[in-house]
Tab-separated table of C-alpha atoms and ligand atoms in Angstrom:
chain	number	residue	atom	x	y	z
A	1	UNK	CA	-96.334	150.166	86.223
A	2	UNK	CA	-99.734	151.956	85.474
A	3	UNK	CA	-100.983	153.948	88.281
A	4	UNK	CA	-104.687	153.998	88.597
A	5	UNK	CA	-105.669	153.822	92.235
A	6	UNK	CA	-103.722	155.452	95.110
A	7	UNK	CA	-104.847	154.623	98.684
A	8	UNK	CA	-104.221	156.903	101.731
A	9	UNK	CA	-103.943	154.239	104.546
A	10	UNK	CA	-105.886	155.175	107.730
A	11	UNK	CA	-102.598	154.783	109.765
A	12	UNK	CA	-101.584	158.209	108.589
A	13	UNK	CA	-104.177	159.330	111.246
A	14	UNK	CA	-101.500	159.338	113.780
A	15	UNK	CA	-100.108	162.588	112.192
A	16	UNK	CA	-103.110	164.125	110.121
A	17	UNK	CA	-106.691	163.191	109.119
A	18	UNK	CA	-106.355	160.852	106.188
A	19	UNK	CA	-109.332	162.638	104.344
A	20	UNK	CA	-107.262	165.944	104.289
A	21	UNK	CA	-104.404	164.219	102.207
A	22	UNK	CA	-107.062	162.540	99.990
A	23	UNK	CA	-108.632	165.711	99.354
A	24	UNK	CA	-105.421	167.601	98.684
A	25	UNK	CA	-104.580	165.070	96.129
A	26	UNK	CA	-107.977	164.870	94.587
A	27	UNK	CA	-106.985	166.816	91.379
A	28	UNK	CA	-104.461	164.210	90.310
A	29	UNK	CA	-105.382	162.309	87.324
A	30	UNK	CA	-105.897	158.902	89.244
A	31	UNK	CA	-108.289	157.775	91.867
A	32	UNK	CA	-107.297	158.621	95.407
A	33	UNK	CA	-109.227	157.359	98.540
A	34	UNK	CA	-108.904	156.673	101.986
A	35	UNK	CA	-108.315	152.972	102.632
A	36	UNK	CA	-108.273	150.364	105.493
A	37	UNK	CA	-106.434	147.044	105.461
A	38	UNK	CA	-109.227	145.371	103.716
A	39	UNK	CA	-108.874	147.583	100.775
A	40	UNK	CA	-104.990	147.437	100.027
A	41	UNK	CA	-105.408	144.769	97.438
A	42	UNK	CA	-107.485	147.199	95.240
A	43	UNK	CA	-104.522	149.740	95.198
A	44	UNK	CA	-101.460	150.198	92.915
A	45	UNK	CA	-99.806	152.519	95.395
A	46	UNK	CA	-100.340	153.471	99.142
A	47	UNK	CA	-99.342	156.340	101.244
A	48	UNK	CA	-98.896	155.118	104.881
A	49	UNK	CA	-97.404	155.462	108.389
A	50	UNK	CA	-97.315	151.857	109.372
A	51	UNK	CA	-96.317	148.638	107.308
A	52	UNK	CA	-98.680	145.862	106.357
A	53	UNK	CA	-97.774	142.518	104.771
A	54	UNK	CA	-100.230	143.242	102.169
A	55	UNK	CA	-98.131	146.114	100.843
A	56	UNK	CA	-95.951	143.458	99.163
A	57	UNK	CA	-98.557	143.152	96.584
A	58	UNK	CA	-98.738	146.846	95.513
A	59	UNK	CA	-96.214	148.690	93.229
A	60	UNK	CA	-95.461	151.704	95.176
A	61	UNK	CA	-95.467	152.604	99.005
A	62	UNK	CA	-94.807	156.000	100.229
A	63	UNK	CA	-94.041	156.531	103.825
A	64	UNK	CA	-95.168	159.771	105.404
A	65	UNK	CA	-92.058	159.623	107.708
A	66	UNK	CA	-88.523	160.008	106.772
A	67	UNK	CA	-87.389	157.178	108.880
A	68	UNK	CA	-88.190	153.870	107.021
A	69	UNK	CA	-86.585	151.415	109.477
A	70	UNK	CA	-89.918	149.545	109.973
A	71	UNK	CA	-90.279	148.374	106.329
A	72	UNK	CA	-88.647	145.161	105.126
A	73	UNK	CA	-86.315	146.398	102.390
A	74	UNK	CA	-85.214	142.773	101.228
A	75	UNK	CA	-88.960	141.753	100.736
A	76	UNK	CA	-89.753	144.958	98.880
A	77	UNK	CA	-86.804	144.522	96.625
A	78	UNK	CA	-87.661	140.785	95.855
A	79	UNK	CA	-91.332	141.672	95.111
A	80	UNK	CA	-90.349	144.822	93.041
A	81	UNK	CA	-92.186	147.193	95.247
A	82	UNK	CA	-90.963	150.724	95.130
A	83	UNK	CA	-90.407	152.500	98.487
A	84	UNK	CA	-90.285	156.261	98.773
A	85	UNK	CA	-90.029	158.375	102.039
A	86	UNK	CA	-90.672	161.939	103.256
A	87	UNK	CA	-87.131	163.254	103.891
A	88	UNK	CA	-86.667	166.759	103.025
A	89	UNK	CA	-89.778	168.221	104.825
A	90	UNK	CA	-88.631	168.234	108.472
A	91	UNK	CA	-85.887	170.892	108.633
A	92	UNK	CA	-87.780	173.725	110.118
A	93	UNK	CA	-90.228	171.828	112.365
A	94	UNK	CA	-87.644	169.616	113.957
A	95	UNK	CA	-85.195	172.564	114.073
A	96	UNK	CA	-87.669	174.677	115.995
A	97	UNK	CA	-88.521	171.898	118.414
A	98	UNK	CA	-84.769	171.337	119.328
A	99	UNK	CA	-84.452	175.082	119.686
A	100	UNK	CA	-87.434	174.942	122.028
A	101	UNK	CA	-85.781	172.308	124.154
A	102	UNK	CA	-82.475	174.250	124.267
A	103	UNK	CA	-84.262	177.412	125.403
A	104	UNK	CA	-86.233	175.559	128.110
A	105	UNK	CA	-82.972	174.261	129.692
A	106	UNK	CA	-81.049	177.519	129.348
A	107	UNK	CA	-83.850	179.915	130.599
A	108	UNK	CA	-85.163	177.162	133.109
A	109	UNK	CA	-88.802	177.534	131.534
A	110	UNK	CA	-89.415	173.715	132.123
A	111	UNK	CA	-88.975	174.421	135.881
A	112	UNK	CA	-91.650	177.127	135.648
A	113	UNK	CA	-94.035	174.989	133.950
A	114	UNK	CA	-93.647	172.104	136.558
A	115	UNK	CA	-93.779	174.790	139.474
A	116	UNK	CA	-96.905	176.312	138.062
A	117	UNK	CA	-98.647	172.843	138.269
A	118	UNK	CA	-98.010	172.882	141.948
A	119	UNK	CA	-98.979	176.665	142.343
A	120	UNK	CA	-95.342	177.230	143.662
A	121	UNK	CA	-93.442	180.593	143.326
A	122	UNK	CA	-89.919	179.346	143.149
A	123	UNK	CA	-87.077	181.051	141.358
A	124	UNK	CA	-83.984	179.375	139.843
A	125	UNK	CA	-80.847	179.139	141.788
A	126	UNK	CA	-78.497	182.162	140.871
A	127	UNK	CA	-76.282	180.064	138.799
A	128	UNK	CA	-78.769	177.917	136.798
A	129	UNK	CA	-79.964	180.248	134.018
A	130	UNK	CA	-77.711	180.793	131.067
A	131	UNK	CA	-77.924	182.033	127.479
A	132	UNK	CA	-77.236	180.106	124.262
A	133	UNK	CA	-74.705	182.324	122.450
A	134	UNK	CA	-71.133	180.841	123.298
A	135	UNK	CA	-72.258	177.390	123.622
A	136	UNK	CA	-71.637	174.602	121.257
A	137	UNK	CA	-74.165	172.118	119.937
A	138	UNK	CA	-72.890	168.999	118.230
A	139	UNK	CA	-75.337	167.535	115.760
A	140	UNK	CA	-74.874	163.884	114.792
A	141	UNK	CA	-76.361	163.534	111.284
A	142	UNK	CA	-76.263	166.375	108.868
A	143	UNK	CA	-79.434	165.608	106.560
A	144	UNK	CA	-82.555	167.431	106.406
A	145	UNK	CA	-83.111	167.247	110.304
A	146	UNK	CA	-79.357	168.134	111.104
A	147	UNK	CA	-79.347	171.174	108.531
A	148	UNK	CA	-82.679	172.594	110.041
A	149	UNK	CA	-81.385	172.242	113.524
A	150	UNK	CA	-78.086	173.883	112.449
A	151	UNK	CA	-79.903	176.651	110.821
A	152	UNK	CA	-82.334	177.189	113.714
A	153	UNK	CA	-79.592	177.187	116.538
A	154	UNK	CA	-77.131	179.171	114.372
A	155	UNK	CA	-79.774	181.809	114.535
A	156	UNK	CA	-79.759	181.709	118.186
A	157	UNK	CA	-75.948	182.350	118.330
A	158	UNK	CA	-75.077	178.763	118.996
A	159	UNK	CA	-71.809	177.356	117.457
A	160	UNK	CA	-72.913	174.200	115.610
A	161	UNK	CA	-70.683	171.312	114.745
A	162	UNK	CA	-71.711	168.305	112.849
A	163	UNK	CA	-70.895	164.573	112.536
A	164	UNK	CA	-71.397	162.499	109.364
A	165	UNK	CA	-69.906	159.548	107.578
A	166	UNK	CA	-67.882	161.293	104.944
A	167	UNK	CA	-66.806	164.336	107.112
A	168	UNK	CA	-67.271	166.689	104.053
A	169	UNK	CA	-68.299	170.307	105.014
A	170	UNK	CA	-72.071	171.116	105.245
A	171	UNK	CA	-73.503	174.708	104.733
A	172	UNK	CA	-74.578	176.157	108.192
A	173	UNK	CA	-72.254	174.044	110.281
A	174	UNK	CA	-69.106	175.580	111.771
A	175	UNK	CA	-67.188	172.335	111.763
A	176	UNK	CA	-67.721	168.816	110.516
A	177	UNK	CA	-66.191	165.618	111.759
A	178	UNK	CA	-66.116	162.230	110.225
A	179	UNK	CA	-67.976	159.554	112.340
A	180	UNK	CA	-64.898	157.870	113.407
A	181	UNK	CA	-64.303	160.961	115.593
A	182	UNK	CA	-67.608	160.907	117.185
A	183	UNK	CA	-66.285	160.553	120.773
A	184	UNK	CA	-64.035	163.698	120.343
A	185	UNK	CA	-66.773	165.682	118.530
A	186	UNK	CA	-69.386	165.169	121.243
A	187	UNK	CA	-66.798	165.804	124.145
A	188	UNK	CA	-66.526	169.436	123.113
A	189	UNK	CA	-70.351	170.334	123.157
A	190	UNK	CA	-72.837	171.642	125.816
A	191	UNK	CA	-75.543	170.116	123.663
A	192	UNK	CA	-75.587	166.895	121.547
A	193	UNK	CA	-78.429	166.520	119.179
A	194	UNK	CA	-79.054	163.267	117.389
A	195	UNK	CA	-80.329	163.331	113.914
A	196	UNK	CA	-79.200	160.100	112.223
A	197	UNK	CA	-81.414	157.478	110.718
A	198	UNK	CA	-81.591	154.000	112.474
A	199	UNK	CA	-79.410	151.539	110.610
A	200	UNK	CA	-77.380	148.615	111.692
A	201	UNK	CA	-74.384	151.076	111.953
A	202	UNK	CA	-76.211	153.531	114.150
A	203	UNK	CA	-78.290	151.134	116.472
A	204	UNK	CA	-76.905	151.945	120.188
A	205	UNK	CA	-74.426	154.365	118.681
A	206	UNK	CA	-74.973	156.329	121.929
A	207	UNK	CA	-73.983	153.808	124.681
A	208	UNK	CA	-72.244	154.140	127.893
A	209	UNK	CA	-68.847	155.104	126.375
A	210	UNK	CA	-70.624	157.966	124.440
A	211	UNK	CA	-72.235	159.251	127.616
A	212	UNK	CA	-69.167	158.981	129.448
A	213	UNK	CA	-67.312	161.077	126.646
A	214	UNK	CA	-69.861	163.974	127.081
A	215	UNK	CA	-69.374	166.736	129.370
A	216	UNK	CA	-71.123	166.435	132.849
A	217	UNK	CA	-72.772	169.790	132.140
A	218	UNK	CA	-73.939	168.718	128.627
A	219	UNK	CA	-77.679	168.164	127.553
A	220	UNK	CA	-78.489	165.211	125.322
A	221	UNK	CA	-81.266	165.549	122.652
A	222	UNK	CA	-82.808	162.656	120.631
A	223	UNK	CA	-85.204	163.508	117.814
A	224	UNK	CA	-83.949	160.615	115.537
A	225	UNK	CA	-85.011	157.008	116.630
A	226	UNK	CA	-85.093	155.453	120.032
A	227	UNK	CA	-82.842	152.559	119.223
A	228	UNK	CA	-79.952	154.864	118.150
A	229	UNK	CA	-79.764	155.095	122.029
A	230	UNK	CA	-78.926	152.408	124.604
A	231	UNK	CA	-81.625	153.699	126.923
A	232	UNK	CA	-80.679	152.094	130.104
A	233	UNK	CA	-77.135	153.551	129.669
A	234	UNK	CA	-78.759	156.969	129.117
A	235	UNK	CA	-80.617	156.478	132.367
A	236	UNK	CA	-77.612	155.449	134.279
A	237	UNK	CA	-75.719	158.592	132.982
A	238	UNK	CA	-78.582	160.792	134.170
A	239	UNK	CA	-79.093	159.175	137.543
A	240	UNK	CA	-75.221	159.512	138.093
A	241	UNK	CA	-75.313	163.294	137.138
A	242	UNK	CA	-72.832	162.396	134.342
A	243	UNK	CA	-75.039	164.546	132.187
A	244	UNK	CA	-77.151	167.653	132.885
A	245	UNK	CA	-80.148	166.395	131.277
A	246	UNK	CA	-82.048	165.377	128.157
A	247	UNK	CA	-84.818	166.114	125.774
A	248	UNK	CA	-86.224	162.932	124.123
A	249	UNK	CA	-88.750	162.647	121.328
A	250	UNK	CA	-88.254	159.063	120.429
A	251	UNK	CA	-87.679	155.984	122.731
A	252	UNK	CA	-86.886	152.260	122.457
A	253	UNK	CA	-90.459	151.489	123.151
A	254	UNK	CA	-93.121	153.867	122.245
A	255	UNK	CA	-95.339	154.996	123.842
A	256	UNK	CA	-92.671	155.259	126.685
A	257	UNK	CA	-93.809	152.810	129.348
A	258	UNK	CA	-95.366	154.425	132.300
A	259	UNK	CA	-92.812	153.055	134.710
A	260	UNK	CA	-89.862	154.493	132.753
A	261	UNK	CA	-87.673	156.610	135.220
A	262	UNK	CA	-87.332	159.061	132.387
A	263	UNK	CA	-90.837	160.495	133.177
A	264	UNK	CA	-89.954	161.561	136.604
A	265	UNK	CA	-86.610	163.197	136.143
A	266	UNK	CA	-86.576	167.007	136.493
A	267	UNK	CA	-84.022	167.643	133.782
A	268	UNK	CA	-85.486	165.439	131.363
A	269	UNK	CA	-88.169	166.642	128.768
A	270	UNK	CA	-90.294	163.837	127.243
A	271	UNK	CA	-92.268	164.559	124.111
A	272	UNK	CA	-94.394	161.781	122.302
A	273	UNK	CA	-92.667	161.420	118.980
A	274	UNK	CA	-94.050	164.726	117.508
A	275	UNK	CA	-90.883	166.831	116.946
A	276	UNK	CA	-91.967	167.265	113.335
A	277	UNK	CA	-95.759	167.820	113.864
A	278	UNK	CA	-97.122	170.884	112.024
A	279	UNK	CA	-100.653	171.480	110.671
A	280	UNK	CA	-99.107	171.576	107.267
A	281	UNK	CA	-97.777	168.038	107.413
A	282	UNK	CA	-100.218	166.607	105.024
A	283	UNK	CA	-99.420	169.288	102.404
A	284	UNK	CA	-95.714	168.748	102.720
A	285	UNK	CA	-95.808	164.871	102.440
A	286	UNK	CA	-98.571	165.441	99.688
A	287	UNK	CA	-96.261	167.561	97.571
A	288	UNK	CA	-93.781	164.598	97.480
A	289	UNK	CA	-96.574	162.088	96.372
A	290	UNK	CA	-97.857	164.582	93.788
A	291	UNK	CA	-94.345	165.044	92.294
A	292	UNK	CA	-93.804	161.386	92.160
A	293	UNK	CA	-97.147	160.784	90.461
A	294	UNK	CA	-96.013	163.252	87.898
A	295	UNK	CA	-92.706	161.734	87.521
A	296	UNK	CA	-94.074	158.349	87.155
A	297	UNK	CA	-96.290	159.552	84.248
A	298	UNK	CA	-93.364	161.213	82.531
A	299	UNK	CA	-91.128	158.077	82.929
A	300	UNK	CA	-88.794	159.825	85.204
A	301	UNK	CA	-87.069	158.210	88.292
A	302	UNK	CA	-88.780	158.529	91.714
A	303	UNK	CA	-88.028	161.426	94.135
A	304	UNK	CA	-86.820	160.077	97.582
A	305	UNK	CA	-86.689	156.494	96.348
A	306	UNK	CA	-85.276	154.129	99.214
A	307	UNK	CA	-85.891	150.837	97.615
B	401	NDP	P1	-81.505	162.170	105.807
B	401	NDP	O1	-81.361	161.244	105.044
B	401	NDP	O2	-81.670	163.750	105.106
B	401	NDP	O3	-80.006	162.499	106.661
B	401	NDP	C1	-79.446	161.590	107.378
B	401	NDP	C2	-78.081	162.059	107.745
B	401	NDP	O4	-77.428	161.197	108.508
B	401	NDP	C3	-77.216	162.241	106.497
B	401	NDP	O5	-76.536	163.525	106.490
B	401	NDP	C4	-75.997	161.168	106.657
B	401	NDP	O6	-74.845	161.845	106.329
B	401	NDP	C5	-76.139	160.883	108.232
B	401	NDP	N1	-75.600	159.589	108.559
B	401	NDP	C6	-76.204	158.299	108.131
B	401	NDP	N2	-75.496	157.407	108.821
B	401	NDP	C7	-74.572	157.960	109.570
B	401	NDP	C8	-73.679	157.368	110.587
B	401	NDP	N3	-73.619	156.025	110.735
B	401	NDP	N4	-73.036	158.211	111.376
B	401	NDP	C9	-73.078	159.643	111.140
B	401	NDP	N5	-73.929	160.184	110.255
B	401	NDP	C10	-74.757	159.324	109.516
B	401	NDP	O7	-82.727	162.156	106.853
B	401	NDP	P2	-83.436	163.165	107.598
B	401	NDP	O8	-82.474	164.236	108.158
B	401	NDP	O9	-84.561	163.417	106.785
B	401	NDP	O10	-83.955	162.191	108.814
B	401	NDP	C11	-83.037	161.526	109.684
B	401	NDP	C12	-83.811	160.717	110.615
B	401	NDP	O11	-84.490	161.467	111.664
B	401	NDP	C13	-84.857	159.773	109.952
B	401	NDP	O12	-84.287	158.518	109.427
B	401	NDP	C14	-85.906	159.532	111.079
B	401	NDP	O13	-85.479	158.228	111.674
B	401	NDP	C15	-85.624	160.565	112.128
B	401	NDP	N6	-86.796	161.597	111.979
B	401	NDP	C16	-87.434	161.734	113.278
B	401	NDP	C17	-88.474	162.780	113.332
B	401	NDP	C18	-89.413	162.878	114.549
B	401	NDP	O14	-90.456	163.293	114.454
B	401	NDP	N7	-88.694	162.883	115.714
B	401	NDP	C19	-88.775	163.339	111.997
B	401	NDP	C20	-88.201	163.112	110.791
B	401	NDP	C21	-87.160	162.083	111.018
B	401	NDP	P3	-73.705	160.899	105.498
B	401	NDP	O15	-74.308	160.357	104.509
B	401	NDP	O16	-72.582	161.900	105.119
B	401	NDP	O17	-73.136	160.014	106.648
């Protein structure tokens, strides 16, 4: 197809100002403009956060997120709409967020922040604080996110194991397990970090059985998608002290409802689906768009093509 008009859909505003990305791409040999729902029909391609039915009429949709579980793959395929995603840019950002969670728990920093709100001088019990070297993190999903987590935690002295479908080795991981050995792999870890895409196979992968397999002193970290976890089963495990705690960036329902018990748990850190946020996000995702505009002009296959 011929690319003349590329729209930056206003929904990207959840992550960065749409005008920043439009300005970043202004030197491309095509028209780039910020658009709302009424302008979709004028575009050959859109860069977006959310899905709209009208995208079935354009030629190419680029998701500013890596996760594309909200797009109707079959309908895109039927209508010949190309879908590309932003995998490949979230290694360091999510890696540092996960390292932050682990350091909060190990050094009890989340307790200090909570106590400060109450102007309370309250030291941890003598046996609460620990250091990370010598602990093991099992990272489930060894793609961009998993590798970034492995590299960042490895730098902090954590032994990092991984779980993926093939079980083939991955640089930066001390050991890799195939996913049919998930329960054995997570049983061995002080930290379990979820970095898989949401698919039919991974929906509710972390259920009561998985939480029962984990150590009672283990922390659970989810930076993938909420529905990879059976959230009521996680809440049960936390309430029963079958886990030490959890750091959660993603939830079955977002925003996390105000009445969720997760908000009030001392050993649970809630972040609002922002593990990958950085002021450079529009540049990182813009570089993928730019590369694909070039590839289209040169008749080469799209980078990060999903459909
Ligand atoms: P990648 O495609 O790079 O990696 C996905 C990895 O998951 C692959 O290594 C794959 O390995 C593995 N995998 C897939 N299915 C399974 C399975 N059934 N069991 C075990 N491993 C599996 O994706 P990214 O790392 O870029 O992103 C992963 C997900 O993280 C995204 O889909 C998105 O939902 C989420 N995300 C969340 C963010 C946030 O802000 N919290 C930011 C960015 C992404 P193999 O093929 O060997 O199985």
